[in-house]
GROMACS .gro file of C-alpha atoms in nm:
model
  196
    1MET     CA    1 -13.232  20.691   6.491
    2VAL     CA    2 -13.361  21.056   6.454
    3ASN     CA    3 -13.686  20.931   6.606
    4GLY     CA    4 -13.482  20.748   6.879
    5PHE     CA    5 -13.248  21.054   6.905
    6ASP     CA    6 -13.544  21.269   6.953
    7HIS     CA    7 -13.633  21.049   7.253
    8GLY     CA    8 -13.313  21.074   7.427
    9TYR     CA    9 -13.050  20.767   7.196
   10THR     CA   10 -12.714  21.000   7.139
   11LEU     CA   11 -12.476  20.671   7.115
   12ALA     CA   12 -12.414  20.433   6.841
   13THR     CA   13 -12.255  20.166   6.967
   14HIS     CA   14 -11.973  20.008   6.722
   15LEU     CA   15 -12.024  20.210   6.446
   16TYR     CA   16 -12.098  19.965   6.083
   17SER     CA   17 -12.106  19.646   6.318
   18ALA     CA   18 -12.386  19.522   6.245
   19MET     CA   19 -12.561  19.862   6.132
   20ASN     CA   20 -12.747  19.947   5.841
   21GLY     CA   21 -12.592  20.224   5.542
   22VAL     CA   22 -12.778  20.286   5.275
   23THR     CA   23 -12.990  20.117   5.123
   24ARG     CA   24 -13.251  20.085   4.790
   25ARG     CA   25 -13.569  20.066   4.728
   26GLY     CA   26 -13.686  20.060   4.385
   27THR     CA   27 -13.461  20.323   4.228
   28PHE     CA   28 -13.432  20.530   4.601
   29ARG     CA   29 -13.188  20.574   4.827
   30TYR     CA   30 -13.198  20.576   5.137
   31ALA     CA   31 -13.052  20.679   5.460
   32GLY     CA   32 -12.925  20.430   5.747
   33ALA     CA   33 -12.797  20.453   6.104
   34VAL     CA   34 -12.453  20.609   5.986
   35GLU     CA   35 -12.525  20.828   5.777
   36ALA     CA   36 -12.741  20.944   6.051
   37ALA     CA   37 -12.491  20.869   6.311
   38PHE     CA   38 -12.271  21.115   6.089
   39LEU     CA   39 -12.560  21.382   6.045
   40ILE     CA   40 -12.668  21.439   6.386
   41ASP     CA   41 -12.402  21.640   6.539
   42GLU     CA   42 -12.457  21.562   6.920
   43MET     CA   43 -12.467  21.199   6.832
   44ASP     CA   44 -12.152  21.020   7.011
   45VAL     CA   45 -12.002  20.649   6.810
   46GLU     CA   46 -11.826  20.372   6.920
   47ILE     CA   47 -11.611  20.219   6.685
   48ILE     CA   48 -11.344  19.883   6.728
   49ALA     CA   49 -11.106  20.022   6.596
   50ASP     CA   50 -10.925  19.724   6.611
   51GLY     CA   51 -10.827  19.763   6.214
   52ILE     CA   52 -10.997  19.489   6.153
   53HIS     CA   53 -11.327  19.562   6.201
   54LEU     CA   54 -11.297  19.888   6.059
   55PRO     CA   55 -11.049  19.942   5.830
   56PRO     CA   56 -10.797  20.275   5.866
   57PRO     CA   57 -11.008  20.440   5.508
   58LEU     CA   58 -11.328  20.412   5.745
   59LEU     CA   59 -11.145  20.520   6.048
   60GLN     CA   60 -11.057  20.786   5.870
   61LEU     CA   61 -11.415  20.843   5.784
   62VAL     CA   62 -11.519  20.856   6.094
   63TYR     CA   63 -11.266  21.042   6.243
   64LYS     CA   64 -11.361  21.305   5.970
   65MET     CA   65 -11.729  21.305   5.999
   66LYS     CA   66 -11.754  21.348   6.383
   67GLY     CA   67 -11.394  21.480   6.523
   68PRO     CA   68 -11.197  21.333   6.843
   69ASP     CA   69 -11.498  21.459   7.075
   70ARG     CA   70 -11.759  21.231   6.949
   71ILE     CA   71 -11.597  20.911   6.942
   72ALA     CA   72 -11.517  20.628   7.173
   73LEU     CA   73 -11.233  20.351   7.116
   74VAL     CA   74 -11.417  20.044   7.230
   75THR     CA   75 -11.275  19.729   7.226
   76ASP     CA   76 -11.574  19.507   7.257
   77ALA     CA   77 -11.301  19.239   7.352
   78MET     CA   78 -11.440  18.867   7.453
   79ARG     CA   79 -11.269  18.603   7.619
   80GLY     CA   80 -10.946  18.600   7.339
   81ALA     CA   81 -10.793  18.910   7.366
   82GLY     CA   82 -10.429  18.893   7.482
   83MET     CA   83 -10.452  18.535   7.425
   84PRO     CA   84 -10.286  18.302   7.139
   85GLU     CA   85 -10.474  18.251   6.866
   86GLY     CA   86 -10.756  17.874   6.835
   87ALA     CA   87 -11.044  17.870   6.964
   88SER     CA   88 -11.237  18.023   7.287
   89ILE     CA   89 -11.551  18.049   7.371
   90LEU     CA   90 -11.785  18.367   7.316
   91GLY     CA   91 -11.998  18.408   7.664
   92SER     CA   92 -12.026  18.214   7.983
   93LEU     CA   93 -11.771  17.952   7.960
   94GLN     CA   94 -12.125  17.735   8.025
   95HIS     CA   95 -12.363  17.832   7.780
   96GLY     CA   96 -12.123  18.009   7.526
   97ILE     CA   97 -12.038  17.998   7.189
   98SER     CA   98 -11.780  17.802   7.020
   99VAL     CA   99 -11.540  18.011   6.818
  100ILE     CA  100 -11.232  17.970   6.667
  101VAL     CA  101 -10.937  18.366   6.669
  102GLU     CA  102 -10.739  18.410   6.378
  103ASP     CA  103 -10.616  18.725   6.285
  104GLY     CA  104 -10.582  18.938   6.501
  105VAL     CA  105 -11.018  18.857   6.518
  106ALA     CA  106 -11.261  18.616   6.686
  107LYS     CA  107 -11.450  18.430   6.408
  108MET     CA  108 -11.789  18.240   6.371
  109PRO     CA  109 -11.606  17.801   6.318
  110ASP     CA  110 -11.713  17.887   5.923
  111ARG     CA  111 -11.591  18.156   5.910
  112SER     CA  112 -11.894  18.312   5.777
  113GLY     CA  113 -11.897  18.639   6.006
  114PHE     CA  114 -11.695  18.791   6.275
  115ALA     CA  115 -11.794  18.679   6.673
  116GLY     CA  116 -11.650  18.928   6.849
  117SER     CA  117 -11.298  19.106   6.895
  118VAL     CA  118 -10.936  19.047   7.091
  119ALA     CA  119 -10.801  19.410   7.055
  120THR     CA  120 -10.708  19.548   7.339
  121MET     CA  121 -10.735  19.927   7.364
  122ASP     CA  122 -10.297  20.014   7.320
  123ARG     CA  123 -10.446  19.793   7.034
  124LEU     CA  124 -10.654  20.026   6.908
  125VAL     CA  125 -10.444  20.365   6.995
  126ARG     CA  126 -10.162  20.191   6.761
  127THR     CA  127 -10.404  20.126   6.467
  128MET     CA  128 -10.605  20.494   6.461
  129VAL     CA  129 -10.226  20.591   6.475
  130HIS     CA  130 -10.041  20.407   6.274
  131HIS     CA  131 -10.273  20.280   5.992
  132ALA     CA  132 -10.524  20.616   5.990
  133HIS     CA  133 -10.260  20.859   6.113
  134ILE     CA  134 -10.445  21.016   6.358
  135PRO     CA  135 -10.276  21.226   6.617
  136LEU     CA  136 -10.188  21.088   6.905
  137ILE     CA  137 -10.360  21.351   7.070
  138ASP     CA  138 -10.671  21.245   6.959
  139ALA     CA  139 -10.641  20.901   6.968
  140VAL     CA  140 -10.537  20.918   7.369
  141ARG     CA  141 -10.848  21.097   7.350
  142MET     CA  142 -11.079  20.946   7.205
  143ALA     CA  143 -10.942  20.648   7.437
  144THR     CA  144 -10.983  20.851   7.728
  145SER     CA  145 -11.198  21.124   7.792
  146THR     CA  146 -11.466  21.146   7.530
  147PRO     CA  147 -11.487  20.815   7.673
  148ALA     CA  148 -11.574  20.911   8.038
  149ARG     CA  149 -11.757  21.202   7.897
  150ILE     CA  150 -12.022  20.921   7.774
  151MET     CA  151 -12.004  20.765   8.060
  152GLY     CA  152 -12.021  21.026   8.318
  153ALA     CA  153 -11.809  20.907   8.458
  154LYS     CA  154 -11.621  21.179   8.641
  155GLN     CA  155 -11.342  21.087   8.806
  156LEU     CA  156 -11.194  20.944   8.476
  157GLY     CA  157 -11.132  21.066   8.134
  158ALA     CA  158 -10.880  21.299   8.241
  159LEU     CA  159 -10.522  21.397   8.446
  160ALA     CA  160 -10.626  21.636   8.733
  161GLU     CA  161 -10.663  21.758   9.111
  162GLY     CA  162 -10.971  21.554   9.254
  163LYS     CA  163 -10.976  21.252   8.960
  164ARG     CA  164 -10.866  20.860   8.981
  165ALA     CA  165 -10.488  20.866   8.907
  166ASP     CA  166 -10.509  20.578   8.626
  167ILE     CA  167 -10.260  20.637   8.497
  168VAL     CA  168 -10.062  20.410   8.083
  169LEU     CA  169  -9.690  20.572   7.992
  170PHE     CA  170  -9.601  20.412   7.691
  171ASP     CA  171  -9.345  20.342   7.455
  172ASP     CA  172  -9.377  20.613   7.070
  173ASP     CA  173  -9.464  20.217   6.953
  174ILE     CA  174  -9.757  20.273   7.209
  175ARG     CA  175  -9.619  19.961   7.418
  176ILE     CA  176  -9.724  20.002   7.768
  177LYS     CA  177  -9.473  20.049   8.027
  178LEU     CA  178  -9.652  20.116   8.290
  179VAL     CA  179 -10.051  20.135   8.447
  180MET     CA  180 -10.146  20.291   8.748
  181VAL     CA  181 -10.479  20.265   8.876
  182ASP     CA  182 -10.621  20.508   9.181
  183GLY     CA  183 -10.236  20.550   9.222
  184GLN     CA  184 -10.098  20.251   9.265
  185VAL     CA  185  -9.905  20.090   9.007
  186LEU     CA  186  -9.946  19.759   8.909
  187VAL     CA  187  -9.758  19.687   8.582
  188ASP     CA  188  -9.424  19.877   8.545
  189ASN     CA  189  -9.188  19.739   8.253
  190LEU     CA  190  -9.001  20.078   8.277
  191LYS     CA  191  -8.598  20.011   8.171
  192THR     CA  192  -8.479  20.356   8.219
  193GLY     CA  193  -8.542  20.433   8.599
  194PRO     CA  194  -8.686  20.751   8.713
  195MET     CA  195  -8.887  20.984   8.489
  196GLU     CA  196  -8.825  21.314   8.470
   0.00000   0.00000   0.00000
């Protein structure tokens, strides 16, 4: 990780997922990729904050170690996202692999491991706020401005002059009420009338 960072690697994809932590060889312990991501201050990390890939204590640890300006919430969602639980396919319909969606995550058919996420971004923000007890403003930052910075997407990530008018409004339970893309309303579930 340190060698990679020295050569331009700046993002730990899906922190903890298929990533080694402390290992032991004989009587000695060695730091792994997870610890390197924590120790390299300039390293950004992605987390699948669905509460399953990473349970709340690990979400809290990542937040404590990296802070909202270095964490990007990512869904890593596959086609089963937003669909009822049951059989699904990971990858292309023709060449993908069969998986089962249950308990809020996609699993291998023998249930030996995860096979992808079915989380949506609102679920990630909700998990960070309601289960990991992260301040809402920081959870939203991890879903918006931090990923935009990492991607170099100058038109995204904040409500400001010169940026795209992409807006999501949600209620106190972080349930989507309005979606606007490029200033156009795509979803409007507001029941209270015009906003003041």
